[in-house]
Structures are given as C-alpha cells and as structure tokens.
Tab-separated table of C-alpha atoms in Angstrom:
chain	number	residue	atom	x	y	z
E	1	THR	CA	-8.598	-11.921	-1.967
E	2	CYS	CA	-8.616	-8.933	-4.419
E	3	ILE	CA	-10.955	-5.902	-4.579
E	4	GLN	CA	-10.807	-4.065	-7.899
E	5	SER	CA	-12.493	-0.977	-9.267
E	6	SER	CA	-15.444	-1.488	-11.460
E	7	VAL	CA	-14.648	1.946	-13.146
E	8	THR	CA	-13.393	1.687	-16.577
E	9	PRO	CA	-9.486	2.483	-16.866
E	10	THR	CA	-8.349	5.169	-19.131
E	11	ASN	CA	-4.764	3.886	-19.310
E	12	ASN	CA	-3.075	0.537	-19.118
E	13	LYS	CA	-0.533	1.253	-16.646
E	14	THR	CA	0.602	-1.642	-14.421
E	15	ALA	CA	2.380	-1.409	-11.059
E	16	MET	CA	2.119	-4.653	-8.974
E	17	VAL	CA	3.851	-6.332	-6.380
E	18	SER	CA	5.840	-9.065	-7.883
E	19	LYS	CA	6.289	-12.558	-6.373
E	20	GLU	CA	9.783	-11.851	-5.468
E	21	ALA	CA	8.897	-8.540	-3.767
E	22	SER	CA	6.090	-10.016	-2.070
E	23	ALA	CA	8.447	-12.775	-0.738
E	24	ALA	CA	10.863	-10.086	0.457
E	25	ALA	CA	7.938	-8.025	2.147
E	26	ASN	CA	6.857	-10.943	3.896
E	27	SER	CA	10.470	-11.763	5.439
E	28	GLY	CA	11.158	-8.219	6.066
E	29	LYS	CA	7.871	-6.786	7.249
E	30	ALA	CA	9.023	-6.727	10.936
E	31	ALA	CA	10.975	-3.648	10.015
E	32	VAL	CA	7.818	-1.676	9.473
E	33	MET	CA	5.323	-3.545	11.770
E	34	VAL	CA	3.799	-0.988	14.296
E	35	PRO	CA	3.951	-2.143	17.971
E	36	LYS	CA	0.430	-2.187	19.717
E	37	GLY	CA	0.063	1.057	21.425
E	38	SER	CA	2.020	3.176	19.045
E	39	THR	CA	0.464	6.163	17.325
E	40	LYS	CA	3.209	6.257	14.692
E	41	GLU	CA	3.184	4.327	11.286
E	42	LYS	CA	6.594	3.222	9.944
E	43	LEU	CA	7.689	3.643	6.337
E	44	GLY	CA	10.007	1.564	4.311
E	45	SER	CA	10.635	0.298	0.930
E	46	VAL	CA	11.421	-3.008	-0.789
E	47	ASN	CA	14.765	-2.229	-2.424
E	48	ARG	CA	16.931	-3.939	-5.102
E	49	GLN	CA	20.362	-4.600	-3.611
E	50	ASP	CA	23.593	-4.626	-5.483
E	51	SER	CA	23.500	-8.440	-5.005
E	52	GLY	CA	20.208	-8.524	-6.869
E	53	GLU	CA	18.155	-9.554	-3.891
E	54	LEU	CA	15.278	-7.330	-2.630
E	55	LYS	CA	15.262	-6.409	0.944
E	56	VAL	CA	12.900	-4.332	3.082
E	57	GLU	CA	14.755	-1.260	4.578
E	58	LEU	CA	13.406	1.772	6.474
E	59	VAL	CA	13.128	5.043	4.746
E	60	ALA	CA	15.889	7.040	6.408
E	61	ASN	CA	14.013	10.525	6.264
E	62	ALA	CA	10.671	9.228	7.045
E	63	THR	CA	8.233	11.564	9.035
E	64	THR	CA	4.801	10.585	10.671
E	65	LYS	CA	2.007	12.631	11.478
E	66	THR	CA	-1.703	12.663	12.560
E	67	VAL	CA	-4.067	14.499	10.338
E	68	SER	CA	-7.610	14.499	11.189
E	69	ASP	CA	-7.488	11.152	13.216
E	70	ALA	CA	-5.513	9.811	10.193
E	71	TYR	CA	-2.003	8.410	10.650
E	72	THR	CA	0.471	8.964	7.861
E	73	ALA	CA	4.004	8.334	7.067
E	74	SER	CA	5.944	10.067	4.257
E	75	GLY	CA	9.467	10.316	3.144
E	76	THR	CA	11.850	10.021	-0.051
E	77	ILE	CA	11.595	6.620	-1.480
E	78	PRO	CA	15.071	5.463	-2.731
E	79	THR	CA	15.857	5.015	-6.559
E	80	ASN	CA	16.283	1.377	-5.979
E	81	ALA	CA	12.844	0.712	-4.334
E	82	GLU	CA	10.388	-1.714	-6.250
E	83	ALA	CA	7.631	-1.067	-3.855
E	84	ILE	CA	6.810	0.962	-0.833
E	85	ILE	CA	5.995	-0.881	2.524
E	86	HIS	CA	4.581	0.601	5.612
E	87	GLY	CA	2.996	-0.438	9.097
E	88	HIS	CA	-0.472	0.308	10.218
E	89	LEU	CA	-1.627	0.838	13.715
E	90	ALA	CA	-3.148	-2.109	15.332
E	91	GLU	CA	-6.639	-0.617	15.768
E	92	SER	CA	-7.091	0.208	11.958
E	93	GLY	CA	-6.059	-3.349	10.671
E	94	LEU	CA	-5.365	-2.874	7.042
E	95	MET	CA	-7.830	-0.190	6.565
E	96	ASP	CA	-6.916	3.251	5.473
E	97	GLN	CA	-8.462	6.685	5.643
E	98	LYS	CA	-11.960	6.982	4.317
E	99	GLY	CA	-12.893	9.420	1.769
E	100	SER	CA	-9.311	10.096	0.508
E	101	LEU	CA	-6.714	8.367	-1.566
E	102	GLY	CA	-5.381	6.631	1.667
E	103	ASP	CA	-2.849	3.981	0.856
E	104	ALA	CA	-3.473	4.568	-2.819
E	105	GLY	CA	-1.747	7.993	-2.418
E	106	ALA	CA	1.810	6.574	-2.549
E	107	LEU	CA	1.151	4.520	-5.589
E	108	ALA	CA	-0.469	7.446	-7.324
E	109	SER	CA	2.556	9.887	-6.358
E	110	SER	CA	5.304	7.340	-6.955
E	111	GLY	CA	4.024	4.917	-9.601
E	112	LYS	CA	5.173	1.991	-7.231
E	113	PRO	CA	2.868	-0.676	-5.467
E	114	ASN	CA	2.328	0.243	-1.804
E	115	ILE	CA	2.227	-2.529	0.624
E	116	ALA	CA	0.358	-1.902	4.140
E	117	VAL	CA	1.397	-4.258	6.868
E	118	GLY	CA	-1.107	-4.801	9.750
E	119	ALA	CA	0.125	-5.381	13.404
E	120	ASP	CA	-0.915	-8.856	13.026
E	121	GLY	CA	1.407	-9.434	10.114
E	122	ARG	CA	-1.282	-9.523	7.368
E	123	MET	CA	-0.270	-7.583	4.241
E	124	ALA	CA	-2.337	-5.620	1.418
E	125	ALA	CA	-0.927	-4.406	-1.713
E	126	HIS	CA	-2.523	-1.145	-3.379
E	127	GLU	CA	-1.700	-1.791	-7.106
E	128	LEU	CA	-2.727	-0.925	-10.583
E	129	GLU	CA	-3.276	-3.863	-13.093
E	130	ASN	CA	-3.707	-2.784	-16.635
E	131	GLY	CA	-4.995	0.672	-15.490
E	132	SER	CA	-7.343	-0.744	-12.807
E	133	TYR	CA	-6.732	0.208	-9.299
E	134	GLN	CA	-6.968	-2.778	-6.755
E	135	VAL	CA	-6.181	-3.816	-3.203
E	136	ARG	CA	-4.889	-7.353	-2.958
E	137	ALA	CA	-4.206	-9.357	0.255
E	138	ILE	CA	-0.701	-10.848	-0.151
E	139	SER	CA	-0.296	-12.108	3.213
E	140	GLY	CA	-3.400	-13.513	5.298
E	141	VAL	CA	-6.992	-12.347	4.440
E	142	PHE	CA	-9.050	-9.400	4.778
E	143	THR	CA	-11.783	-9.155	7.492
E	144	LYS	CA	-15.324	-8.393	6.638
E	145	SER	CA	-15.000	-4.948	7.686
E	146	GLU	CA	-11.700	-4.397	5.475
E	147	ILE	CA	-13.600	-5.921	2.407
E	148	LYS	CA	-16.538	-3.341	2.868
E	149	HIS	CA	-14.082	-0.521	3.347
E	150	PHE	CA	-12.256	-1.222	0.197
E	151	GLN	CA	-15.329	-2.111	-1.723
E	152	ASN	CA	-16.589	1.423	-0.817
E	153	GLN	CA	-13.308	3.404	-1.795
E	154	VAL	CA	-11.723	1.556	-4.932
E	155	ASP	CA	-14.060	3.259	-7.500
E	156	SER	CA	-13.450	6.873	-6.233
E	157	ARG	CA	-9.519	6.210	-6.184
E	158	GLN	CA	-9.763	4.820	-9.607
E	159	GLU	CA	-10.820	8.122	-10.884
E	160	VAL	CA	-7.500	9.602	-9.702
E	161	PHE	CA	-5.464	7.215	-11.685
E	162	ASN	CA	-7.736	7.995	-14.707
E	163	ASP	CA	-7.066	11.744	-14.223
E	164	LYS	CA	-3.260	11.325	-14.155
E	165	ASP	CA	-1.319	11.997	-17.126
E	166	ASP	CA	0.755	8.963	-18.484
C-alpha cells in the first residue's frame, strides 16, 4: 500500500527505503518498538556498518517529549545512517500528528527516509519518489483509519518539500 501526494512536485529528489534497508529495519525493529503502556517513542537509525551490512541502532542522544498530545523523539542521526527508524505508541498505530509534518518532518530535515514502527510490528516509510511525498507500508498493511489519515495529510506535506531549496 502506498499513499502518494497528488500535488505536482517541483523537484525530483528521491529518498526511499531500499530493499536492503527495509530488510534490516524489519529484522531490527524490536530495538525501537514501544512497549504497550509507554508514553515515550524510541528513535534509531538504519546504519551502514564497516562490514557493509545495515543494522538498526538506537540514537545515542535521543530525547522524547510530548507536545500538544503528540509524542516526538529527536536526536543527532549518525553520518552512516541510510534511514531513520522510530517506534510509535500502541494507541497511535502508524498514524502521526494531524495538521503538522508529523513523521515527514524527519525526512524534510534530514533528507533521509523515516520508518515508523507500530507496537504491533507493522512499518510505514515516509519517502520522496521523484519529488513526490509518499507513505508506504513496508511491513503489514494500513488500517482503514490510517489510510484516511494519510490521504488527508500527504498533499499539505508535499508543499513543504516543494518549498525546500535543493
């Protein structure tokens, strides 16, 4: 499942989760999965190791906070990161904050795709493909409410990527 913006992109930048990074994220997602009942997201990245393999590692200086009933995690992403990965609280599924950049914010600020991991292990990638913002299920499927949520958000988020300098 992939939900893509219908707004015409103004650049052709691509930042997508590769098959290799998706496999690494799937095998390492337990590192960022948030236990039921927790109110803190976990932040990690999918990092290229000296051996050449990709591995999920927690971000060392990550901080979490709650702002207006939205849970966020932030930190310094290492230079060997190919993607960002973070865990969502059980009650949010794969949905992020309405009316904001939500999980697209990390993509906008870092230029790296951002993978959200639900408490049930499903994963969604926030990506750019030829300049178009999209949210793609990379493990499991979206619920009907998640599909509706992302359909309502992608076009306004696309505008942020169109406004960014290349």
